[in-house]
């Protein structure tokens, strides 16, 4: 495994938006006119959509907006605790995983932290905003293998390390042995091991390390409910960890940061047992068909097990031309300019509904014919 290390690395100043979704900003940043019809492959939420129960019960929840929400989100946390087989004291609700990451960064303020890349850009951004010294540990493409033993020396004196597993943007899932070895290495180096599991429930056979927080004081698990349940507009996530550590992290959390409708929706989503199973089956079927066609066309893709994947035309050193070509067709993929280690060399693509996936594959076929 190749490890590229840098300290205090600043992401180059970008015109492009730092996250997916909101396609108008992509076109505006490139001074391109947005086509009348756009398919957004840059946002990696559930293509199946939100559980039907949300629409059915939405009107029943209207009166919840008349009062302040529960600042501790107890009903939601009790539902989560029951499903995860841990106590409520091991959980902290948040206004999406983004708020959770910000709270953790505030707790780490001024410290030396590490991020294992490729990874969600918000870890490094939030930590730098809090005056942290950020060490980027970049795994070698295209396998991005995690070898914890090689990190032991690097993590000496590091207060926390972020690992995105399953990984955004590659879609790969690090094996259990590698992750457990990292947890043990962090124990020896007195490093807080922060595992972002925002996409764990998209795996064909979901794997979580949330049980580690019951016995390990140096492990934190970040979760998002917005991805699987397609409720990104509501913002809902949580942090699992040692109760004393959560109390310290939660000190800077705004009162009532999670709104009442998000709590109601969260409970209803968690109780809908069929939604996740149907989602996994659909995505696995679509992803298999997409990958088969991409290989036929001569494209490379990451070995994703999730609802998104990395894509590249191996004939290009960077994917800028392909990115712009697809934008002109109204197909918006996620650039990777702010992902250390893969910067511009790949594009991230969400698995969408079948018709949308076919439109993208047809556009990619046309690209190959013209180049």
PDB file of N, CA, C and O in Angstrom, residues 267-340:
ATOM      1  N   UNK A 267     -38.078   8.099  13.054  1.00  0.00           N
ATOM      2  CA  UNK A 267     -38.689   6.947  13.726  1.00  0.00           C
ATOM      3  C   UNK A 267     -39.468   6.098  12.726  1.00  0.00           C
ATOM      4  O   UNK A 267     -39.366   4.868  12.699  1.00  0.00           O
ATOM      5  N   UNK A 268     -40.257   6.759  11.884  1.00  0.00           N
ATOM      6  CA  UNK A 268     -41.057   6.027  10.899  1.00  0.00           C
ATOM      7  C   UNK A 268     -40.174   5.265   9.910  1.00  0.00           C
ATOM      8  O   UNK A 268     -40.474   4.119   9.547  1.00  0.00           O
ATOM      9  N   UNK A 269     -39.080   5.876   9.490  1.00  0.00           N
ATOM     10  CA  UNK A 269     -38.156   5.205   8.568  1.00  0.00           C
ATOM     11  C   UNK A 269     -37.542   3.967   9.199  1.00  0.00           C
ATOM     12  O   UNK A 269     -37.471   2.901   8.577  1.00  0.00           O
ATOM     13  N   UNK A 270     -37.094   4.109  10.424  1.00  0.00           N
ATOM     14  CA  UNK A 270     -36.450   2.991  11.108  1.00  0.00           C
ATOM     15  C   UNK A 270     -37.405   1.823  11.316  1.00  0.00           C
ATOM     16  O   UNK A 270     -36.984   0.661  11.358  1.00  0.00           O
ATOM     17  N   UNK A 271     -38.683   2.116  11.446  1.00  0.00           N
ATOM     18  CA  UNK A 271     -39.667   1.064  11.668  1.00  0.00           C
ATOM     19  C   UNK A 271     -40.149   0.409  10.377  1.00  0.00           C
ATOM     20  O   UNK A 271     -40.855  -0.595  10.413  1.00  0.00           O
ATOM     21  N   UNK A 272     -39.755   0.984   9.237  1.00  0.00           N
ATOM     22  CA  UNK A 272     -40.126   0.410   7.939  1.00  0.00           C
ATOM     23  C   UNK A 272     -39.081  -0.632   7.547  1.00  0.00           C
ATOM     24  O   UNK A 272     -38.064  -0.316   6.935  1.00  0.00           O
ATOM     25  N   UNK A 273     -39.312  -1.871   7.894  1.00  0.00           N
ATOM     26  CA  UNK A 273     -38.314  -2.930   7.724  1.00  0.00           C
ATOM     27  C   UNK A 273     -38.106  -3.340   6.269  1.00  0.00           C
ATOM     28  O   UNK A 273     -37.052  -3.889   5.914  1.00  0.00           O
ATOM     29  N   UNK A 274     -39.078  -3.109   5.413  1.00  0.00           N
ATOM     30  CA  UNK A 274     -38.976  -3.580   4.026  1.00  0.00           C
ATOM     31  C   UNK A 274     -38.151  -2.657   3.128  1.00  0.00           C
ATOM     32  O   UNK A 274     -37.591  -3.098   2.116  1.00  0.00           O
ATOM     33  N   UNK A 275     -38.064  -1.381   3.493  1.00  0.00           N
ATOM     34  CA  UNK A 275     -37.460  -0.386   2.600  1.00  0.00           C
ATOM     35  C   UNK A 275     -35.994  -0.687   2.291  1.00  0.00           C
ATOM     36  O   UNK A 275     -35.573  -0.633   1.128  1.00  0.00           O
ATOM     37  N   UNK A 276     -35.214  -0.986   3.315  1.00  0.00           N
ATOM     38  CA  UNK A 276     -33.780  -1.212   3.090  1.00  0.00           C
ATOM     39  C   UNK A 276     -33.530  -2.469   2.254  1.00  0.00           C
ATOM     40  O   UNK A 276     -32.656  -2.481   1.393  1.00  0.00           O
ATOM     41  N   UNK A 277     -34.301  -3.522   2.519  1.00  0.00           N
ATOM     42  CA  UNK A 277     -34.121  -4.754   1.762  1.00  0.00           C
ATOM     43  C   UNK A 277     -34.439  -4.564   0.288  1.00  0.00           C
ATOM     44  O   UNK A 277     -33.697  -5.042  -0.592  1.00  0.00           O
ATOM     45  N   UNK A 278     -35.531  -3.874  -0.006  1.00  0.00           N
ATOM     46  CA  UNK A 278     -35.911  -3.601  -1.389  1.00  0.00           C
ATOM     47  C   UNK A 278     -34.865  -2.726  -2.073  1.00  0.00           C
ATOM     48  O   UNK A 278     -34.534  -2.924  -3.251  1.00  0.00           O
ATOM     49  N   UNK A 279     -34.341  -1.768  -1.334  1.00  0.00           N
ATOM     50  CA  UNK A 279     -33.315  -0.879  -1.877  1.00  0.00           C
ATOM     51  C   UNK A 279     -32.064  -1.647  -2.256  1.00  0.00           C
ATOM     52  O   UNK A 279     -31.516  -1.472  -3.355  1.00  0.00           O
ATOM     53  N   UNK A 280     -31.578  -2.501  -1.362  1.00  0.00           N
ATOM     54  CA  UNK A 280     -30.358  -3.265  -1.637  1.00  0.00           C
ATOM     55  C   UNK A 280     -30.519  -4.138  -2.874  1.00  0.00           C
ATOM     56  O   UNK A 280     -29.612  -4.222  -3.703  1.00  0.00           O
ATOM     57  N   UNK A 281     -31.659  -4.798  -2.988  1.00  0.00           N
ATOM     58  CA  UNK A 281     -31.892  -5.684  -4.136  1.00  0.00           C
ATOM     59  C   UNK A 281     -31.886  -4.890  -5.437  1.00  0.00           C
ATOM     60  O   UNK A 281     -31.271  -5.295  -6.436  1.00  0.00           O
ATOM     61  N   UNK A 282     -32.558  -3.750  -5.423  1.00  0.00           N
ATOM     62  CA  UNK A 282     -32.622  -2.928  -6.630  1.00  0.00           C
ATOM     63  C   UNK A 282     -31.243  -2.428  -7.029  1.00  0.00           C
ATOM     64  O   UNK A 282     -30.841  -2.521  -8.200  1.00  0.00           O
ATOM     65  N   UNK A 283     -30.507  -1.893  -6.075  1.00  0.00           N
ATOM     66  CA  UNK A 283     -29.203  -1.302  -6.382  1.00  0.00           C
ATOM     67  C   UNK A 283     -28.219  -2.365  -6.860  1.00  0.00           C
ATOM     68  O   UNK A 283     -27.474  -2.136  -7.826  1.00  0.00           O
ATOM     69  N   UNK A 284     -28.220  -3.518  -6.233  1.00  0.00           N
ATOM     70  CA  UNK A 284     -27.290  -4.567  -6.645  1.00  0.00           C
ATOM     71  C   UNK A 284     -27.569  -5.007  -8.084  1.00  0.00           C
ATOM     72  O   UNK A 284     -26.647  -5.203  -8.878  1.00  0.00           O
ATOM     73  N   UNK A 285     -28.840  -5.129  -8.430  1.00  0.00           N
ATOM     74  CA  UNK A 285     -29.205  -5.519  -9.791  1.00  0.00           C
ATOM     75  C   UNK A 285     -28.783  -4.457 -10.800  1.00  0.00           C
ATOM     76  O   UNK A 285     -28.182  -4.766 -11.841  1.00  0.00           O
ATOM     77  N   UNK A 286     -29.072  -3.192 -10.507  1.00  0.00           N
ATOM     78  CA  UNK A 286     -28.716  -2.099 -11.401  1.00  0.00           C
ATOM     79  C   UNK A 286     -27.205  -1.957 -11.532  1.00  0.00           C
ATOM     80  O   UNK A 286     -26.675  -1.787 -12.633  1.00  0.00           O
ATOM     81  N   UNK A 287     -26.520  -2.022 -10.406  1.00  0.00           N
ATOM     82  CA  UNK A 287     -25.062  -1.841 -10.407  1.00  0.00           C
ATOM     83  C   UNK A 287     -24.375  -2.933 -11.228  1.00  0.00           C
ATOM     84  O   UNK A 287     -23.434  -2.656 -11.988  1.00  0.00           O
ATOM     85  N   UNK A 288     -24.831  -4.171 -11.088  1.00  0.00           N
ATOM     86  CA  UNK A 288     -24.253  -5.277 -11.849  1.00  0.00           C
ATOM     87  C   UNK A 288     -24.399  -5.047 -13.345  1.00  0.00           C
ATOM     88  O   UNK A 288     -23.443  -5.232 -14.109  1.00  0.00           O
ATOM     89  N   UNK A 289     -25.585  -4.615 -13.766  1.00  0.00           N
ATOM     90  CA  UNK A 289     -25.826  -4.357 -15.187  1.00  0.00           C
ATOM     91  C   UNK A 289     -24.994  -3.179 -15.688  1.00  0.00           C
ATOM     92  O   UNK A 289     -24.441  -3.217 -16.798  1.00  0.00           O
ATOM     93  N   UNK A 290     -24.899  -2.133 -14.872  1.00  0.00           N
ATOM     94  CA  UNK A 290     -24.109  -0.955 -15.251  1.00  0.00           C
ATOM     95  C   UNK A 290     -22.643  -1.327 -15.430  1.00  0.00           C
ATOM     96  O   UNK A 290     -22.011  -0.966 -16.437  1.00  0.00           O
ATOM     97  N   UNK A 291     -22.092  -2.051 -14.479  1.00  0.00           N
ATOM     98  CA  UNK A 291     -20.670  -2.411 -14.539  1.00  0.00           C
ATOM     99  C   UNK A 291     -20.358  -3.282 -15.753  1.00  0.00           C
ATOM    100  O   UNK A 291     -19.313  -3.129 -16.397  1.00  0.00           O
ATOM    101  N   UNK A 292     -21.257  -4.193 -16.062  1.00  0.00           N
ATOM    102  CA  UNK A 292     -21.058  -5.049 -17.223  1.00  0.00           C
ATOM    103  C   UNK A 292     -20.975  -4.210 -18.503  1.00  0.00           C
ATOM    104  O   UNK A 292     -20.100  -4.416 -19.346  1.00  0.00           O
ATOM    105  N   UNK A 293     -21.888  -3.249 -18.625  1.00  0.00           N
ATOM    106  CA  UNK A 293     -21.897  -2.392 -19.817  1.00  0.00           C
ATOM    107  C   UNK A 293     -20.690  -1.459 -19.853  1.00  0.00           C
ATOM    108  O   UNK A 293     -20.098  -1.237 -20.926  1.00  0.00           O
ATOM    109  N   UNK A 294     -20.292  -0.927 -18.708  1.00  0.00           N
ATOM    110  CA  UNK A 294     -19.118  -0.047 -18.673  1.00  0.00           C
ATOM    111  C   UNK A 294     -17.870  -0.775 -19.153  1.00  0.00           C
ATOM    112  O   UNK A 294     -17.064  -0.217 -19.909  1.00  0.00           O
ATOM    113  N   UNK A 295     -17.709  -2.004 -18.731  1.00  0.00           N
ATOM    114  CA  UNK A 295     -16.541  -2.782 -19.165  1.00  0.00           C
ATOM    115  C   UNK A 295     -16.592  -3.047 -20.667  1.00  0.00           C
ATOM    116  O   UNK A 295     -15.557  -3.003 -21.346  1.00  0.00           O
ATOM    117  N   UNK A 296     -17.780  -3.303 -21.186  1.00  0.00           N
ATOM    118  CA  UNK A 296     -17.932  -3.513 -22.629  1.00  0.00           C
ATOM    119  C   UNK A 296     -17.533  -2.266 -23.407  1.00  0.00           C
ATOM    120  O   UNK A 296     -16.950  -2.356 -24.495  1.00  0.00           O
ATOM    121  N   UNK A 297     -17.828  -1.109 -22.850  1.00  0.00           N
ATOM    122  CA  UNK A 297     -17.530   0.156 -23.514  1.00  0.00           C
ATOM    123  C   UNK A 297     -16.075   0.595 -23.343  1.00  0.00           C
ATOM    124  O   UNK A 297     -15.632   1.549 -23.986  1.00  0.00           O
ATOM    125  N   UNK A 298     -15.346  -0.068 -22.450  1.00  0.00           N
ATOM    126  CA  UNK A 298     -13.943   0.283 -22.249  1.00  0.00           C
ATOM    127  C   UNK A 298     -13.689   1.282 -21.144  1.00  0.00           C
ATOM    128  O   UNK A 298     -12.621   1.901 -21.083  1.00  0.00           O
ATOM    129  N   UNK A 299     -14.660   1.458 -20.243  1.00  0.00           N
ATOM    130  CA  UNK A 299     -14.479   2.330 -19.087  1.00  0.00           C
ATOM    131  C   UNK A 299     -14.004   1.516 -17.886  1.00  0.00           C
ATOM    132  O   UNK A 299     -14.250   0.308 -17.800  1.00  0.00           O
ATOM    133  N   UNK A 300     -13.339   2.182 -16.963  1.00  0.00           N
ATOM    134  CA  UNK A 300     -12.938   1.558 -15.700  1.00  0.00           C
ATOM    135  C   UNK A 300     -13.844   2.064 -14.587  1.00  0.00           C
ATOM    136  O   UNK A 300     -14.329   3.203 -14.644  1.00  0.00           O
ATOM    137  N   UNK A 301     -14.062   1.222 -13.584  1.00  0.00           N
ATOM    138  CA  UNK A 301     -14.894   1.615 -12.448  1.00  0.00           C
ATOM    139  C   UNK A 301     -14.322   1.024 -11.170  1.00  0.00           C
ATOM    140  O   UNK A 301     -13.582   0.035 -11.199  1.00  0.00           O
ATOM    141  N   UNK A 302     -14.643   1.640 -10.060  1.00  0.00           N
ATOM    142  CA  UNK A 302     -14.216   1.110  -8.764  1.00  0.00           C
ATOM    143  C   UNK A 302     -15.045  -0.125  -8.422  1.00  0.00           C
ATOM    144  O   UNK A 302     -16.135  -0.333  -8.959  1.00  0.00           O
ATOM    145  N   UNK A 303     -14.538  -0.936  -7.510  1.00  0.00           N
ATOM    146  CA  UNK A 303     -15.231  -2.165  -7.109  1.00  0.00           C
ATOM    147  C   UNK A 303     -16.261  -1.844  -6.033  1.00  0.00           C
ATOM    148  O   UNK A 303     -16.215  -2.357  -4.910  1.00  0.00           O
ATOM    149  N   UNK A 304     -17.181  -0.998  -6.390  1.00  0.00           N
ATOM    150  CA  UNK A 304     -18.166  -0.512  -5.424  1.00  0.00           C
ATOM    151  C   UNK A 304     -19.178  -1.579  -5.045  1.00  0.00           C
ATOM    152  O   UNK A 304     -19.572  -2.415  -5.868  1.00  0.00           O
ATOM    153  N   UNK A 305     -19.614  -1.517  -3.790  1.00  0.00           N
ATOM    154  CA  UNK A 305     -20.701  -2.354  -3.302  1.00  0.00           C
ATOM    155  C   UNK A 305     -21.898  -1.497  -2.890  1.00  0.00           C
ATOM    156  O   UNK A 305     -22.819  -1.987  -2.243  1.00  0.00           O
ATOM    157  N   UNK A 306     -21.867  -0.226  -3.283  1.00  0.00           N
ATOM    158  CA  UNK A 306     -22.864   0.727  -2.803  1.00  0.00           C
ATOM    159  C   UNK A 306     -23.722   1.274  -3.940  1.00  0.00           C
ATOM    160  O   UNK A 306     -23.761   0.717  -5.030  1.00  0.00           O
ATOM    161  N   UNK A 307     -24.384   2.377  -3.669  1.00  0.00           N
ATOM    162  CA  UNK A 307     -25.282   3.020  -4.619  1.00  0.00           C
ATOM    163  C   UNK A 307     -24.580   4.104  -5.438  1.00  0.00           C
ATOM    164  O   UNK A 307     -25.229   4.977  -6.001  1.00  0.00           O
ATOM    165  N   UNK A 308     -23.268   4.039  -5.509  1.00  0.00           N
ATOM    166  CA  UNK A 308     -22.468   4.942  -6.336  1.00  0.00           C
ATOM    167  C   UNK A 308     -21.143   4.265  -6.614  1.00  0.00           C
ATOM    168  O   UNK A 308     -20.785   3.272  -5.968  1.00  0.00           O
ATOM    169  N   UNK A 309     -20.397   4.814  -7.569  1.00  0.00           N
ATOM    170  CA  UNK A 309     -19.135   4.200  -7.966  1.00  0.00           C
ATOM    171  C   UNK A 309     -18.257   5.254  -8.630  1.00  0.00           C
ATOM    172  O   UNK A 309     -18.736   6.330  -9.015  1.00  0.00           O
ATOM    173  N   UNK A 310     -16.980   4.955  -8.740  1.00  0.00           N
ATOM    174  CA  UNK A 310     -16.073   5.815  -9.481  1.00  0.00           C
ATOM    175  C   UNK A 310     -15.952   5.306 -10.909  1.00  0.00           C
ATOM    176  O   UNK A 310     -15.928   4.101 -11.148  1.00  0.00           O
ATOM    177  N   UNK A 311     -15.845   6.248 -11.835  1.00  0.00           N
ATOM    178  CA  UNK A 311     -15.802   5.946 -13.266  1.00  0.00           C
ATOM    179  C   UNK A 311     -14.686   6.745 -13.912  1.00  0.00           C
ATOM    180  O   UNK A 311     -14.444   7.897 -13.534  1.00  0.00           O
ATOM    181  N   UNK A 312     -14.023   6.128 -14.877  1.00  0.00           N
ATOM    182  CA  UNK A 312     -13.072   6.909 -15.671  1.00  0.00           C
ATOM    183  C   UNK A 312     -12.877   6.279 -17.048  1.00  0.00           C
ATOM    184  O   UNK A 312     -13.024   5.069 -17.240  1.00  0.00           O
ATOM    185  N   UNK A 313     -12.545   7.144 -17.996  1.00  0.00           N
ATOM    186  CA  UNK A 313     -12.109   6.715 -19.312  1.00  0.00           C
ATOM    187  C   UNK A 313     -10.587   6.591 -19.235  1.00  0.00           C
ATOM    188  O   UNK A 313      -9.896   7.606 -19.066  1.00  0.00           O
ATOM    189  N   UNK A 314     -10.039   5.385 -19.332  1.00  0.00           N
ATOM    190  CA  UNK A 314      -8.590   5.210 -19.160  1.00  0.00           C
ATOM    191  C   UNK A 314      -7.764   5.915 -20.231  1.00  0.00           C
ATOM    192  O   UNK A 314      -6.547   6.063 -20.067  1.00  0.00           O
ATOM    193  N   UNK A 315      -8.420   6.361 -21.301  1.00  0.00           N
ATOM    194  CA  UNK A 315      -7.694   7.091 -22.341  1.00  0.00           C
ATOM    195  C   UNK A 315      -7.385   8.521 -21.917  1.00  0.00           C
ATOM    196  O   UNK A 315      -6.600   9.211 -22.581  1.00  0.00           O
ATOM    197  N   UNK A 316      -7.988   8.982 -20.818  1.00  0.00           N
ATOM    198  CA  UNK A 316      -7.793  10.349 -20.340  1.00  0.00           C
ATOM    199  C   UNK A 316      -6.994  10.359 -19.044  1.00  0.00           C
ATOM    200  O   UNK A 316      -7.231   9.539 -18.156  1.00  0.00           O
ATOM    201  N   UNK A 317      -6.064  11.289 -18.913  1.00  0.00           N
ATOM    202  CA  UNK A 317      -5.314  11.411 -17.660  1.00  0.00           C
ATOM    203  C   UNK A 317      -6.166  12.059 -16.582  1.00  0.00           C
ATOM    204  O   UNK A 317      -6.075  11.727 -15.406  1.00  0.00           O
ATOM    205  N   UNK A 318      -7.000  13.015 -16.988  1.00  0.00           N
ATOM    206  CA  UNK A 318      -8.020  13.574 -16.107  1.00  0.00           C
ATOM    207  C   UNK A 318      -9.347  13.499 -16.854  1.00  0.00           C
ATOM    208  O   UNK A 318      -9.377  13.420 -18.087  1.00  0.00           O
ATOM    209  N   UNK A 319     -10.441  13.542 -16.087  1.00  0.00           N
ATOM    210  CA  UNK A 319     -11.759  13.312 -16.691  1.00  0.00           C
ATOM    211  C   UNK A 319     -12.509  14.603 -17.007  1.00  0.00           C
ATOM    212  O   UNK A 319     -13.726  14.590 -17.208  1.00  0.00           O
ATOM    213  N   UNK A 320     -11.797  15.720 -17.089  1.00  0.00           N
ATOM    214  CA  UNK A 320     -12.436  17.018 -17.288  1.00  0.00           C
ATOM    215  C   UNK A 320     -13.243  17.059 -18.586  1.00  0.00           C
ATOM    216  O   UNK A 320     -14.387  17.536 -18.618  1.00  0.00           O
ATOM    217  N   UNK A 321     -12.661  16.559 -19.669  1.00  0.00           N
ATOM    218  CA  UNK A 321     -13.357  16.609 -20.956  1.00  0.00           C
ATOM    219  C   UNK A 321     -14.628  15.766 -20.921  1.00  0.00           C
ATOM    220  O   UNK A 321     -15.670  16.170 -21.453  1.00  0.00           O
ATOM    221  N   UNK A 322     -14.545  14.590 -20.328  1.00  0.00           N
ATOM    222  CA  UNK A 322     -15.718  13.730 -20.217  1.00  0.00           C
ATOM    223  C   UNK A 322     -16.765  14.378 -19.322  1.00  0.00           C
ATOM    224  O   UNK A 322     -17.969  14.346 -19.628  1.00  0.00           O
ATOM    225  N   UNK A 323     -16.326  14.991 -18.243  1.00  0.00           N
ATOM    226  CA  UNK A 323     -17.220  15.687 -17.320  1.00  0.00           C
ATOM    227  C   UNK A 323     -18.003  16.776 -18.043  1.00  0.00           C
ATOM    228  O   UNK A 323     -19.232  16.865 -17.945  1.00  0.00           O
ATOM    229  N   UNK A 324     -17.304  17.590 -18.825  1.00  0.00           N
ATOM    230  CA  UNK A 324     -17.943  18.687 -19.560  1.00  0.00           C
ATOM    231  C   UNK A 324     -18.854  18.158 -20.662  1.00  0.00           C
ATOM    232  O   UNK A 324     -19.934  18.718 -20.900  1.00  0.00           O
ATOM    233  N   UNK A 325     -18.420  17.100 -21.334  1.00  0.00           N
ATOM    234  CA  UNK A 325     -19.242  16.494 -22.390  1.00  0.00           C
ATOM    235  C   UNK A 325     -20.587  16.046 -21.828  1.00  0.00           C
ATOM    236  O   UNK A 325     -21.645  16.308 -22.415  1.00  0.00           O
ATOM    237  N   UNK A 326     -20.554  15.379 -20.685  1.00  0.00           N
ATOM    238  CA  UNK A 326     -21.793  14.884 -20.084  1.00  0.00           C
ATOM    239  C   UNK A 326     -22.665  16.034 -19.574  1.00  0.00           C
ATOM    240  O   UNK A 326     -23.894  15.970 -19.660  1.00  0.00           O
ATOM    241  N   UNK A 327     -22.034  17.072 -19.052  1.00  0.00           N
ATOM    242  CA  UNK A 327     -22.804  18.237 -18.609  1.00  0.00           C
ATOM    243  C   UNK A 327     -23.615  18.821 -19.759  1.00  0.00           C
ATOM    244  O   UNK A 327     -24.772  19.225 -19.582  1.00  0.00           O
ATOM    245  N   UNK A 328     -23.022  18.856 -20.931  1.00  0.00           N
ATOM    246  CA  UNK A 328     -23.732  19.390 -22.093  1.00  0.00           C
ATOM    247  C   UNK A 328     -24.932  18.524 -22.464  1.00  0.00           C
ATOM    248  O   UNK A 328     -25.884  19.013 -23.095  1.00  0.00           O
ATOM    249  N   UNK A 329     -24.878  17.255 -22.076  1.00  0.00           N
ATOM    250  CA  UNK A 329     -26.006  16.349 -22.328  1.00  0.00           C
ATOM    251  C   UNK A 329     -27.037  16.404 -21.197  1.00  0.00           C
ATOM    252  O   UNK A 329     -28.031  15.679 -21.220  1.00  0.00           O
ATOM    253  N   UNK A 330     -26.774  17.251 -20.192  1.00  0.00           N
ATOM    254  CA  UNK A 330     -27.672  17.339 -19.049  1.00  0.00           C
ATOM    255  C   UNK A 330     -27.441  16.242 -18.028  1.00  0.00           C
ATOM    256  O   UNK A 330     -28.317  15.967 -17.208  1.00  0.00           O
ATOM    257  N   UNK A 331     -26.273  15.644 -18.048  1.00  0.00           N
ATOM    258  CA  UNK A 331     -25.930  14.553 -17.125  1.00  0.00           C
ATOM    259  C   UNK A 331     -24.835  15.063 -16.186  1.00  0.00           C
ATOM    260  O   UNK A 331     -23.692  15.290 -16.615  1.00  0.00           O
ATOM    261  N   UNK A 332     -25.186  15.254 -14.929  1.00  0.00           N
ATOM    262  CA  UNK A 332     -24.270  15.869 -13.966  1.00  0.00           C
ATOM    263  C   UNK A 332     -23.663  14.794 -13.079  1.00  0.00           C
ATOM    264  O   UNK A 332     -24.340  14.202 -12.231  1.00  0.00           O
ATOM    265  N   UNK A 333     -22.364  14.544 -13.262  1.00  0.00           N
ATOM    266  CA  UNK A 333     -21.635  13.610 -12.406  1.00  0.00           C
ATOM    267  C   UNK A 333     -20.904  14.403 -11.334  1.00  0.00           C
ATOM    268  O   UNK A 333     -20.806  15.628 -11.414  1.00  0.00           O
ATOM    269  N   UNK A 334     -20.380  13.731 -10.355  1.00  0.00           N
ATOM    270  CA  UNK A 334     -19.664  14.403  -9.262  1.00  0.00           C
ATOM    271  C   UNK A 334     -18.185  14.468  -9.599  1.00  0.00           C
ATOM    272  O   UNK A 334     -17.542  13.433  -9.802  1.00  0.00           O
ATOM    273  N   UNK A 335     -17.654  15.676  -9.667  1.00  0.00           N
ATOM    274  CA  UNK A 335     -16.212  15.825  -9.883  1.00  0.00           C
ATOM    275  C   UNK A 335     -15.464  15.315  -8.650  1.00  0.00           C
ATOM    276  O   UNK A 335     -16.044  15.159  -7.567  1.00  0.00           O
ATOM    277  N   UNK A 336     -14.178  15.057  -8.801  1.00  0.00           N
ATOM    278  CA  UNK A 336     -13.375  14.571  -7.663  1.00  0.00           C
ATOM    279  C   UNK A 336     -12.195  15.495  -7.384  1.00  0.00           C
ATOM    280  O   UNK A 336     -11.186  15.075  -6.826  1.00  0.00           O
ATOM    281  N   UNK A 337     -12.308  16.752  -7.775  1.00  0.00           N
ATOM    282  CA  UNK A 337     -11.199  17.687  -7.614  1.00  0.00           C
ATOM    283  C   UNK A 337     -10.800  17.903  -6.158  1.00  0.00           C
ATOM    284  O   UNK A 337      -9.662  18.257  -5.877  1.00  0.00           O
ATOM    285  N   UNK A 338     -11.730  17.711  -5.217  1.00  0.00           N
ATOM    286  CA  UNK A 338     -11.387  17.925  -3.807  1.00  0.00           C
ATOM    287  C   UNK A 338     -11.300  16.613  -3.024  1.00  0.00           C
ATOM    288  O   UNK A 338     -11.511  16.586  -1.827  1.00  0.00           O
ATOM    289  N   UNK A 339     -10.956  15.527  -3.737  1.00  0.00           N
ATOM    290  CA  UNK A 339     -10.683  14.252  -3.083  1.00  0.00           C
ATOM    291  C   UNK A 339      -9.199  13.932  -3.232  1.00  0.00           C
ATOM    292  O   UNK A 339      -8.763  13.508  -4.312  1.00  0.00           O
ATOM    293  N   UNK A 340      -8.378  14.147  -2.198  1.00  0.00           N
ATOM    294  CA  UNK A 340      -6.955  13.825  -2.302  1.00  0.00           C
ATOM    295  C   UNK A 340      -6.726  12.385  -2.751  1.00  0.00           C
ATOM    296  O   UNK A 340      -7.432  11.468  -2.339  1.00  0.00           O
TER     297      UNK A 340
END
